[in-house]
Coordinates of N, CA and C in Angstrom, one line a residue:
Chain A
X1 N 239.2 -72.8 -56.1 CA 240.2 -71.6 -56.7 C 240.3 -70.2 -55.6
X2 N 241.0 -70.0 -54.9 CA 241.0 -69.0 -54.0 C 240.9 -67.9 -54.7
X3 N 240.1 -67.1 -54.0 CA 240.0 -65.5 -54.9 C 241.1 -64.7 -54.0
X4 N 241.2 -63.3 -54.0 CA 242.1 -62.3 -53.3 C 242.2 -62.7 -51.5
X5 N 243.1 -63.0 -51.0 CA 243.0 -62.9 -49.7 C 243.9 -62.0 -48.8
X6 N 242.9 -61.3 -47.8 CA 244.1 -60.3 -47.1 C 244.1 -60.5 -45.8
X7 N 245.1 -60.0 -44.9 CA 245.4 -60.3 -43.5 C 246.2 -59.1 -42.9
X8 N 245.7 -59.0 -41.9 CA 244.5 -59.4 -41.1 C 243.0 -58.7 -41.5
X9 N 242.3 -59.2 -40.7 CA 240.6 -58.7 -41.3 C 240.5 -57.3 -40.7
X10 N 240.8 -57.5 -39.4 CA 241.0 -56.3 -38.4 C 242.4 -56.0 -37.7
X11 N 242.4 -54.5 -37.6 CA 243.8 -54.1 -37.1 C 243.5 -52.9 -36.0
X12 N 244.0 -52.9 -34.8 CA 243.9 -51.6 -34.0 C 245.6 -51.4 -33.9
X13 N 245.7 -50.0 -33.9 CA 247.0 -49.4 -33.7 C 246.5 -47.9 -33.2
X14 N 248.0 -47.4 -32.3 CA 248.0 -46.2 -32.1 C 248.7 -45.4 -32.9
X15 N 248.1 -43.7 -32.8 CA 248.9 -43.0 -33.1 C 250.7 -42.9 -33.5
X16 N 251.2 -43.1 -34.7 CA 252.9 -42.9 -34.4 C 253.2 -44.2 -35.0
X17 N 252.4 -45.5 -34.8 CA 253.2 -47.0 -35.1 C 252.7 -47.1 -36.4
X18 N 253.7 -48.2 -37.0 CA 253.5 -48.7 -38.1 C 252.8 -50.0 -38.3
X19 N 252.4 -50.2 -39.7 CA 251.5 -51.2 -39.9 C 252.0 -52.0 -41.2
X20 N 251.5 -53.1 -41.0 CA 251.8 -53.5 -42.5 C 250.5 -54.7 -42.4
X21 N 250.1 -54.6 -43.9 CA 249.0 -55.5 -44.3 C 249.5 -56.3 -45.6
X22 N 248.8 -57.7 -45.6 CA 249.4 -58.4 -46.7 C 248.2 -58.7 -47.6
X23 N 248.6 -58.9 -48.5 CA 247.5 -59.5 -49.7 C 248.3 -60.7 -50.6
X24 N 247.3 -61.6 -51.0 CA 247.6 -62.8 -52.0 C 246.3 -62.5 -53.2
X25 N 247.0 -62.6 -54.2 CA 246.1 -62.1 -55.4 C 245.3 -63.7 -55.8
X26 N 244.6 -63.3 -56.4 CA 243.9 -64.9 -57.2 C 244.7 -65.3 -57.8
X27 N 244.3 -66.7 -58.1 CA 245.4 -67.2 -58.6 C 245.5 -66.8 -59.9
X28 N 246.5 -66.5 -60.5 CA 247.1 -66.3 -62.3 C 246.8 -64.7 -62.5
X29 N 246.7 -64.3 -61.2 CA 247.0 -62.7 -61.5 C 248.3 -62.6 -61.1
X30 N 248.6 -61.2 -62.0 CA 250.2 -61.2 -61.8 C 249.9 -59.3 -61.3
X31 N 248.8 -58.9 -60.9 CA 249.0 -57.4 -60.7 C 248.3 -57.6 -59.4
X32 N 248.7 -56.1 -58.2 CA 248.1 -56.1 -57.3 C 248.0 -54.4 -57.1
X33 N 246.6 -53.8 -57.0 CA 246.1 -52.5 -56.6 C 245.9 -52.4 -55.2
X34 N 246.3 -51.1 -54.5 CA 245.9 -51.2 -53.0 C 245.0 -50.0 -53.0
X35 N 243.9 -49.8 -52.4 CA 243.0 -48.8 -52.1 C 242.4 -48.1 -50.8
X36 N 242.1 -47.4 -50.3 CA 241.8 -47.0 -49.1 C 240.4 -46.5 -49.3
X37 N 239.8 -47.1 -48.3 CA 238.0 -46.4 -48.7 C 237.7 -46.1 -47.1
X38 N 237.6 -44.9 -46.9 CA 237.0 -44.4 -45.9 C 235.4 -44.6 -45.9
X39 N 235.0 -44.6 -44.7 CA 233.5 -45.0 -44.4 C 232.5 -43.9 -45.0
X40 N 232.1 -44.6 -46.0 CA 231.0 -43.8 -46.8 C 231.6 -43.2 -47.9
X41 N 232.8 -43.4 -48.4 CA 233.7 -42.7 -48.9 C 233.5 -43.8 -50.7
X42 N 234.1 -43.4 -51.6 CA 234.8 -44.6 -52.6 C 236.4 -45.3 -52.4
X43 N 236.3 -46.0 -53.0 CA 238.2 -46.3 -52.6 C 239.2 -45.4 -53.7
X44 N 240.0 -44.9 -52.7 CA 240.8 -44.0 -53.1 C 242.1 -45.5 -53.7
X45 N 243.1 -44.5 -54.6 CA 244.2 -45.4 -55.3 C 245.1 -45.1 -54.4
X46 N 245.7 -46.1 -53.9 CA 247.0 -45.8 -53.4 C 248.5 -46.4 -54.2
X47 N 248.6 -47.3 -55.0 CA 249.5 -47.8 -55.6 C 249.3 -49.1 -56.1
X48 N 249.7 -49.2 -57.1 CA 250.0 -50.7 -57.9 C 251.4 -51.5 -58.1
X49 N 251.2 -52.7 -58.2 CA 252.3 -53.5 -58.2 C 252.1 -54.4 -59.3
X50 N 253.3 -54.5 -60.4 CA 253.4 -55.4 -61.4 C 255.2 -55.5 -61.7
X51 N 255.1 -56.8 -61.6 CA 256.5 -57.5 -62.0 C 257.2 -56.8 -60.8
X52 N 256.9 -56.7 -59.6 CA 257.3 -56.4 -58.2 C 257.9 -55.2 -58.6
X53 N 257.4 -54.2 -59.1 CA 257.6 -53.1 -59.1 C 256.7 -52.1 -59.0
X54 N 256.8 -50.9 -58.5 CA 255.9 -49.9 -57.8 C 255.4 -49.0 -59.6
X55 N 254.1 -49.1 -60.2 CA 253.7 -48.5 -61.5 C 253.2 -47.8 -61.8
X56 N 252.0 -47.1 -60.6 CA 251.3 -45.9 -60.7 C 251.3 -45.8 -59.1
X57 N 251.0 -44.4 -58.9 CA 250.8 -44.3 -57.5 C 249.8 -43.1 -57.3
X58 N 248.9 -42.9 -56.0 CA 248.1 -42.3 -56.2 C 248.3 -41.1 -55.4
X59 N 247.6 -40.5 -55.0 CA 248.1 -38.8 -54.2 C 248.3 -39.2 -52.5
X60 N 249.0 -40.1 -52.2 CA 249.4 -40.2 -50.8 C 250.6 -40.2 -50.5
X61 N 251.0 -40.0 -49.2 CA 252.3 -39.6 -49.0 C 253.8 -40.9 -48.8
X62 N 254.6 -40.1 -48.3 CA 255.6 -41.3 -48.5 C 255.5 -42.2 -47.2
X63 N 254.6 -41.9 -46.7 CA 254.2 -43.0 -45.4 C 253.6 -44.5 -45.7
X64 N 253.3 -44.2 -47.0 CA 252.4 -45.5 -47.4 C 253.8 -45.9 -48.3
X65 N 253.9 -47.1 -48.2 CA 254.7 -47.7 -49.3 C 254.4 -49.2 -49.4
X66 N 254.9 -49.8 -50.6 CA 254.6 -51.4 -50.8 C 255.6 -52.5 -51.3
X67 N 255.0 -53.4 -51.3 CA 256.1 -54.3 -52.1 C 255.4 -55.2 -52.9
X68 N 255.7 -56.2 -54.1 CA 255.6 -57.1 -54.4 C 256.8 -58.3 -54.5
X69 N 256.0 -59.5 -54.0 CA 257.0 -60.6 -54.3 C 257.1 -61.3 -55.4
X70 N 258.0 -61.9 -55.4 CA 258.1 -62.8 -56.8 C 256.9 -63.8 -56.9
X71 N 255.9 -64.2 -55.8 CA 254.7 -65.1 -56.1 C 253.8 -64.3 -56.7
X72 N 254.0 -63.2 -56.5 CA 252.7 -61.9 -56.8 C 252.3 -61.4 -55.7
X73 N 252.2 -61.9 -54.3 CA 251.7 -61.1 -52.9 C 252.3 -60.1 -53.0
X74 N 251.7 -59.3 -52.1 CA 251.8 -57.7 -51.8 C 251.7 -57.5 -50.3
X75 N 252.5 -56.2 -50.0 CA 252.3 -56.0 -48.6 C 252.3 -54.4 -49.2
X76 N 251.5 -54.1 -47.8 CA 251.1 -52.1 -48.0 C 251.8 -51.9 -46.5
X77 N 252.4 -51.1 -46.4 CA 253.2 -50.7 -44.9 C 253.0 -49.3 -44.6
X78 N 252.5 -48.7 -43.7 CA 251.9 -47.5 -43.7 C 252.9 -47.0 -42.2
X79 N 254.0 -45.8 -42.4 CA 254.3 -45.7 -41.2 C 254.1 -44.5 -40.7
X80 N 254.3 -44.0 -39.4 CA 253.7 -43.2 -38.5 C 252.4 -42.6 -38.9
X81 N 251.6 -43.8 -38.4 CA 249.8 -43.7 -38.1 C 249.5 -42.5 -37.7
X82 N 248.5 -42.0 -38.6 CA 247.7 -40.9 -38.0 C 246.2 -41.2 -37.7
X83 N 245.7 -40.6 -37.4 CA 244.4 -40.9 -36.7 C 243.4 -40.9 -38.6
X84 N 243.5 -40.2 -39.1 CA 243.1 -40.1 -40.4 C 243.5 -41.5 -41.5
X85 N 244.3 -42.0 -41.0 CA 244.7 -43.5 -41.8 C 243.9 -44.4 -41.5
X86 N 242.8 -44.3 -40.2 CA 241.6 -45.1 -40.0 C 240.8 -45.5 -41.6
X87 N 240.6 -46.5 -41.8 CA 239.8 -46.8 -43.5 C 240.0 -48.4 -43.4
X88 N 238.9 -49.0 -44.4 CA 239.3 -50.1 -44.6 C 240.3 -50.0 -46.1
X89 N 241.3 -50.6 -46.1 CA 242.3 -51.1 -46.7 C 242.1 -52.4 -47.5
X90 N 241.4 -51.9 -49.2 CA 241.6 -52.9 -49.9 C 242.6 -53.5 -51.0
X91 N 242.9 -54.4 -51.1 CA 243.4 -55.2 -52.0 C 242.8 -55.4 -53.2
X92 N 243.4 -55.7 -54.5 CA 242.7 -55.9 -55.8 C 243.7 -56.5 -56.8
X93 N 243.4 -57.7 -57.3 CA 244.4 -58.2 -57.9 C 243.6 -58.4 -59.4
X94 N 244.4 -58.3 -60.5 CA 244.4 -58.4 -62.1 C 245.4 -59.2 -62.8
X95 N 244.7 -59.5 -63.8 CA 245.7 -60.0 -64.9 C 245.9 -59.0 -65.9
X96 N 247.4 -58.5 -65.8 CA 247.6 -57.4 -66.1 C 247.4 -56.0 -65.8
X97 N 247.6 -54.9 -66.3 CA 247.5 -53.7 -65.3 C 246.0 -52.9 -65.9
X98 N 245.7 -53.2 -66.7 CA 244.2 -52.4 -67.5 C 242.9 -53.5 -67.2
X99 N 243.0 -54.3 -66.5 CA 241.9 -55.1 -66.6 C 241.3 -54.9 -65.2
X100 N 240.0 -56.0 -65.1 CA 239.2 -55.6 -64.3 C 239.4 -56.0 -62.8
X101 N 239.4 -55.3 -61.8 CA 239.9 -56.0 -60.6 C 238.9 -57.0 -59.6
X102 N 239.7 -57.8 -59.0 CA 238.8 -58.5 -58.1 C 239.5 -58.3 -56.8
X103 N 238.5 -57.7 -55.8 CA 239.0 -57.1 -54.7 C 238.9 -58.6 -53.8
X104 N 239.6 -58.2 -52.7 CA 239.5 -59.0 -51.1 C 238.5 -58.4 -50.7
X105 N 238.4 -58.9 -49.2 CA 237.7 -58.4 -48.2 C 237.9 -57.2 -47.4
X106 N 239.3 -56.6 -47.6 CA 239.9 -56.1 -47.0 C 240.3 -55.9 -45.6
X107 N 241.0 -55.1 -45.1 CA 242.0 -54.9 -43.7 C 241.1 -53.7 -43.2
X108 N 240.2 -53.9 -41.9 CA 239.8 -52.5 -41.4 C 240.7 -52.0 -40.5
X109 N 241.3 -51.0 -40.4 CA 242.5 -50.7 -39.8 C 241.6 -49.4 -38.9
X110 N 242.3 -49.4 -37.5 CA 241.5 -48.1 -36.7 C 242.8 -47.7 -36.2
X111 N 243.2 -46.4 -36.2 CA 244.1 -45.7 -35.6 C 243.5 -45.2 -34.1
X112 N 243.9 -45.0 -33.0 CA 243.4 -44.7 -31.6 C 244.7 -43.6 -31.2
Chain B
X1 N 244.0 -33.6 -60.9 CA 244.0 -34.9 -61.2 C 242.6 -34.9 -61.4
X2 N 242.7 -36.4 -62.2 CA 241.3 -36.7 -62.9 C 240.4 -37.1 -61.3
X3 N 239.1 -36.7 -61.8 CA 238.0 -36.6 -60.5 C 236.5 -37.5 -61.5
X4 N 236.2 -38.4 -60.4 CA 235.1 -38.7 -61.2 C 233.6 -38.7 -60.1
X5 N 233.0 -37.6 -60.6 CA 231.7 -37.9 -59.6 C 230.2 -38.2 -59.8
X6 N 229.7 -38.7 -59.1 CA 228.2 -39.5 -59.4 C 226.8 -38.9 -58.8
X7 N 226.2 -38.9 -59.2 CA 224.8 -38.3 -58.8 C 223.8 -39.6 -59.2
X8 N 223.0 -39.7 -57.9 CA 222.8 -39.0 -56.9 C 223.8 -39.6 -55.8
X9 N 224.2 -39.2 -54.7 CA 224.5 -39.6 -53.6 C 223.8 -41.0 -53.1
X10 N 222.7 -40.5 -52.7 CA 221.9 -41.6 -52.0 C 220.6 -41.8 -53.1
X11 N 219.9 -43.1 -53.1 CA 218.6 -43.1 -54.0 C 217.6 -43.9 -53.1
X12 N 216.8 -43.8 -52.7 CA 215.5 -44.4 -51.9 C 214.6 -44.7 -53.0
X13 N 214.3 -46.4 -53.4 CA 213.4 -46.3 -54.3 C 212.4 -47.5 -53.5
X14 N 211.0 -47.9 -53.8 CA 209.9 -49.0 -53.5 C 210.6 -50.0 -54.7
X15 N 210.5 -51.2 -54.0 CA 210.9 -52.2 -54.8 C 209.8 -52.2 -55.9
X16 N 210.4 -52.6 -56.9 CA 209.8 -52.6 -58.4 C 210.0 -51.2 -59.0
X17 N 210.5 -50.4 -58.8 CA 210.8 -48.9 -59.4 C 211.7 -49.0 -59.8
X18 N 212.3 -48.3 -60.7 CA 213.4 -48.3 -61.9 C 214.6 -47.3 -60.8
X19 N 215.7 -47.7 -60.9 CA 216.9 -46.5 -60.5 C 217.9 -46.6 -61.8
X20 N 218.2 -45.2 -61.5 CA 219.7 -44.4 -62.3 C 221.0 -43.7 -61.6
X21 N 221.9 -44.1 -61.6 CA 222.8 -43.7 -61.2 C 223.6 -42.8 -62.5
X22 N 224.0 -41.8 -62.2 CA 224.9 -41.0 -63.1 C 226.7 -40.8 -63.0
X23 N 227.4 -41.1 -63.9 CA 229.0 -40.8 -63.6 C 229.4 -40.0 -64.5
X24 N 230.3 -38.9 -64.2 CA 230.8 -38.0 -65.0 C 232.2 -37.8 -64.4
X25 N 233.1 -37.9 -66.0 CA 234.5 -37.6 -65.7 C 235.2 -36.4 -66.0
X26 N 236.2 -35.7 -65.0 CA 236.7 -34.5 -65.3 C 238.0 -34.4 -66.4
X27 N 237.9 -36.0 -67.3 CA 238.8 -36.1 -68.2 C 238.4 -37.4 -69.0
X28 N 238.2 -37.4 -70.3 CA 238.0 -38.3 -71.4 C 238.7 -39.9 -70.9
X29 N 238.0 -40.6 -70.6 CA 238.6 -42.2 -70.5 C 238.6 -42.8 -71.5
X30 N 239.5 -43.7 -71.4 CA 239.6 -44.8 -72.4 C 239.0 -45.9 -72.0
X31 N 238.1 -46.3 -70.7 CA 237.3 -46.9 -70.4 C 236.7 -47.0 -68.8
X32 N 235.3 -47.6 -69.3 CA 234.8 -47.2 -67.7 C 234.3 -48.5 -67.2
X33 N 234.5 -49.1 -65.8 CA 234.0 -50.1 -65.3 C 233.2 -49.8 -64.0
X34 N 232.0 -50.7 -63.8 CA 231.0 -50.8 -62.8 C 231.2 -51.6 -61.9
X35 N 231.0 -51.1 -60.4 CA 231.4 -52.1 -59.4 C 230.2 -52.0 -58.3
X36 N 230.0 -53.1 -58.1 CA 228.4 -52.7 -56.7 C 229.3 -53.5 -55.4
X37 N 229.1 -52.7 -54.1 CA 229.5 -52.9 -53.0 C 228.4 -53.2 -52.3
X38 N 228.1 -54.6 -51.5 CA 227.1 -54.7 -50.6 C 227.6 -54.1 -49.3
X39 N 226.5 -53.7 -48.7 CA 227.0 -52.9 -47.2 C 227.8 -54.1 -46.6
X40 N 228.7 -53.8 -46.0 CA 229.9 -54.1 -45.2 C 230.6 -55.2 -46.1
X41 N 230.5 -55.8 -47.2 CA 231.1 -56.1 -48.5 C 232.4 -55.3 -48.8
X42 N 233.0 -55.9 -49.9 CA 233.9 -55.2 -50.9 C 233.5 -55.1 -52.5
X43 N 233.8 -54.2 -53.2 CA 233.7 -54.0 -54.8 C 233.6 -55.3 -55.3
X44 N 232.4 -55.6 -55.8 CA 232.4 -56.5 -57.0 C 232.4 -56.0 -58.5
X45 N 233.3 -56.8 -59.5 CA 233.1 -56.1 -61.3 C 231.9 -56.5 -61.6
X46 N 231.2 -55.8 -62.0 CA 229.7 -55.6 -63.1 C 230.4 -55.8 -64.5
X47 N 230.5 -54.8 -65.0 CA 231.0 -54.9 -66.0 C 232.2 -53.7 -66.9
X48 N 232.8 -53.7 -68.1 CA 233.4 -52.5 -68.3 C 232.8 -52.2 -69.9
X49 N 232.8 -51.0 -70.2 CA 232.5 -50.3 -71.5 C 234.0 -49.7 -72.0
X50 N 234.0 -50.1 -73.4 CA 235.1 -49.5 -74.2 C 234.9 -48.4 -74.9
X51 N 233.8 -48.6 -75.9 CA 233.8 -47.8 -76.8 C 232.8 -46.8 -76.6
X52 N 232.6 -45.6 -77.3 CA 232.2 -44.7 -77.5 C 230.7 -44.9 -77.7
X53 N 229.5 -44.3 -76.7 CA 228.1 -45.0 -77.4 C 228.0 -46.3 -76.9
X54 N 228.7 -46.9 -76.3 CA 228.8 -48.3 -76.0 C 227.3 -48.5 -75.2
X55 N 226.6 -49.8 -75.2 CA 225.4 -50.1 -74.5 C 225.7 -51.5 -74.2
X56 N 225.4 -51.7 -72.7 CA 225.4 -53.0 -72.5 C 224.3 -53.5 -71.6
X57 N 223.7 -54.8 -71.7 CA 222.6 -55.0 -70.8 C 223.2 -56.6 -69.8
X58 N 222.6 -56.8 -68.7 CA 223.0 -57.5 -67.6 C 221.7 -57.6 -67.0
X59 N 220.6 -58.8 -67.4 CA 219.2 -58.7 -66.8 C 218.6 -57.6 -66.8
X60 N 218.5 -57.1 -65.6 CA 217.4 -56.0 -65.2 C 218.7 -54.7 -65.4
X61 N 219.9 -54.9 -65.4 CA 221.1 -53.7 -65.5 C 221.3 -53.3 -66.9
X62 N 221.4 -51.9 -67.3 CA 221.5 -51.2 -68.5 C 222.6 -50.3 -68.5
X63 N 223.7 -50.4 -68.7 CA 224.8 -49.5 -68.7 C 225.2 -48.8 -70.0
X64 N 225.5 -47.8 -70.1 CA 225.7 -46.7 -71.0 C 227.2 -45.7 -70.8
X65 N 227.7 -45.7 -72.1 CA 229.0 -45.1 -72.0 C 228.8 -43.9 -72.8
X66 N 229.2 -42.8 -72.6 CA 228.7 -41.4 -73.5 C 229.2 -41.1 -74.4
X67 N 228.7 -40.8 -75.5 CA 229.9 -40.5 -76.6 C 231.1 -39.8 -76.9
X68 N 231.4 -39.0 -75.6 CA 232.4 -38.3 -75.3 C 233.4 -39.0 -74.4
X69 N 233.1 -40.0 -73.9 CA 233.4 -41.2 -73.3 C 234.0 -40.2 -72.2
X70 N 233.0 -39.2 -71.5 CA 233.4 -38.6 -70.4 C 232.5 -39.0 -69.2
X71 N 231.2 -39.7 -69.6 CA 230.3 -39.7 -68.7 C 229.7 -41.4 -68.9
X72 N 229.0 -41.8 -68.0 CA 228.2 -43.0 -67.8 C 227.4 -42.9 -67.3
X73 N 226.4 -44.4 -67.4 CA 225.1 -44.6 -66.8 C 224.8 -45.6 -66.6
X74 N 223.9 -46.1 -65.1 CA 223.6 -47.4 -65.1 C 222.3 -47.3 -64.8
X75 N 221.4 -48.2 -65.2 CA 220.0 -48.4 -65.1 C 219.5 -49.6 -64.6
X76 N 218.7 -49.4 -63.4 CA 218.0 -51.0 -63.0 C 216.7 -50.6 -63.2
X77 N 216.1 -51.8 -63.8 CA 214.5 -51.9 -64.3 C 214.1 -52.7 -63.3
X78 N 213.3 -52.4 -62.7 CA 212.0 -52.9 -61.6 C 212.9 -53.3 -60.4
X79 N 213.5 -52.7 -59.7 CA 214.3 -53.0 -58.5 C 214.0 -54.1 -57.5
X80 N 214.9 -55.0 -56.9 CA 214.7 -55.9 -56.3 C 215.4 -55.6 -54.9
X81 N 215.1 -56.4 -54.1 CA 215.7 -56.0 -52.9 C 217.1 -56.7 -52.6
X82 N 217.5 -57.5 -53.5 CA 218.8 -58.0 -53.8 C 220.0 -57.1 -54.6
X83 N 219.1 -55.8 -55.1 CA 219.9 -54.6 -55.7 C 221.0 -53.7 -54.6
X84 N 220.1 -53.8 -53.2 CA 220.6 -52.9 -52.4 C 222.4 -53.1 -52.4
X85 N 222.6 -51.9 -52.5 CA 224.4 -51.8 -52.4 C 224.9 -50.0 -52.7
X86 N 225.9 -50.2 -52.9 CA 226.6 -49.1 -53.2 C 227.2 -49.1 -54.9
X87 N 226.9 -48.3 -55.8 CA 227.4 -48.5 -57.0 C 228.4 -47.5 -57.4
X88 N 229.5 -47.9 -57.9 CA 230.6 -47.1 -58.0 C 230.9 -47.0 -59.9
X89 N 231.1 -46.2 -60.4 CA 231.6 -46.3 -61.7 C 233.1 -46.0 -61.5
X90 N 234.0 -46.6 -62.3 CA 235.6 -46.3 -62.2 C 236.0 -46.2 -63.4
X91 N 237.0 -45.3 -63.8 CA 237.4 -45.2 -64.9 C 239.1 -44.6 -65.1
X92 N 239.4 -44.9 -66.0 CA 241.0 -45.1 -66.5 C 241.0 -43.9 -67.4
X93 N 242.0 -43.0 -67.7 CA 242.1 -41.6 -68.2 C 242.7 -42.4 -69.6
X94 N 242.3 -41.6 -70.5 CA 242.7 -41.7 -72.4 C 244.2 -41.2 -72.9
X95 N 245.0 -41.3 -71.3 CA 246.4 -40.7 -71.9 C 247.4 -42.0 -71.4
X96 N 246.7 -43.1 -71.4 CA 247.7 -44.2 -71.2 C 247.7 -44.6 -69.7
X97 N 247.2 -43.5 -69.0 CA 247.3 -43.8 -67.2 C 246.5 -44.9 -66.9
X98 N 247.4 -46.3 -66.1 CA 246.6 -47.2 -65.9 C 245.7 -47.3 -64.7
X99 N 246.0 -46.0 -63.7 CA 245.5 -45.9 -62.3 C 243.6 -45.9 -62.7
X100 N 243.3 -46.9 -62.1 CA 241.7 -46.7 -62.3 C 241.3 -45.9 -61.1
X101 N 240.2 -45.0 -61.3 CA 239.7 -43.7 -60.6 C 238.2 -44.2 -60.2
X102 N 238.1 -44.5 -59.1 CA 236.6 -44.6 -58.8 C 236.0 -43.5 -58.4
X103 N 234.4 -43.6 -58.9 CA 233.6 -42.4 -58.0 C 233.3 -42.8 -56.9
X104 N 232.2 -41.2 -56.9 CA 232.0 -41.2 -55.5 C 231.1 -42.3 -54.8
X105 N 230.3 -42.9 -56.0 CA 229.2 -43.9 -55.4 C 228.0 -43.6 -55.4
X106 N 227.1 -44.1 -55.8 CA 225.5 -44.0 -55.4 C 225.2 -45.3 -54.5
X107 N 224.2 -44.7 -53.3 CA 224.0 -45.7 -52.4 C 222.7 -46.2 -52.7
X108 N 221.9 -47.5 -53.0 CA 220.9 -47.7 -53.2 C 220.2 -48.6 -51.6
X109 N 219.2 -47.8 -52.0 CA 218.5 -48.5 -50.7 C 217.0 -49.0 -51.0
X110 N 216.1 -49.7 -50.7 CA 215.2 -50.5 -51.5 C 214.0 -50.7 -50.3
X111 N 212.9 -50.1 -50.4 CA 211.8 -49.8 -49.2 C 210.8 -51.0 -49.8
X112 N 211.0 -52.2 -49.1 CA 209.8 -53.0 -49.4 C 208.5 -53.1 -50.0

């Protein structure tokens, strides 16, 4: 039984570029949440997807957008990258919107 | 918006000593979860508390949820080197908000 898988594991971009991160939830899970974790900080909630719709959103600008597909996998898109977007991006899946989260290993994004 | 703070930010203990981290929310919580993140790893779910005043134990770990459902604590008895990592509490607000807000974390290091 595969857990939560994220790709790529590492990514280097330059300012102004766009990036797409991908996440496959744990088998049987229907909800995907995305978090941004800066070095030495706690995970910050970006948004949550359930039934292919964005259900909740944290305090992130519109440059951050996402999508959930019929197979429950999800993408996080970030446009017009800033240096401050450098962080570990974590995807977490759950069965339902209020349950415990299972995290993937994350995508380490570096913006130069 | 909802804020979740943890103290202390860092804790260094001798192996065999006890450890406690405290979590405080700016708003009343419907439930609180605890996660552990090993260095270089991703958060892993430990436990969820739902009821006011609830106490749960997992071997050497004791979790408490405050009577007012605004604070929580994690106590580890007789720490071991395997306890190294950052401990995060994460809470959902009590007004139907499904966003899980993570605390600032307490980083535990063990001196052998």
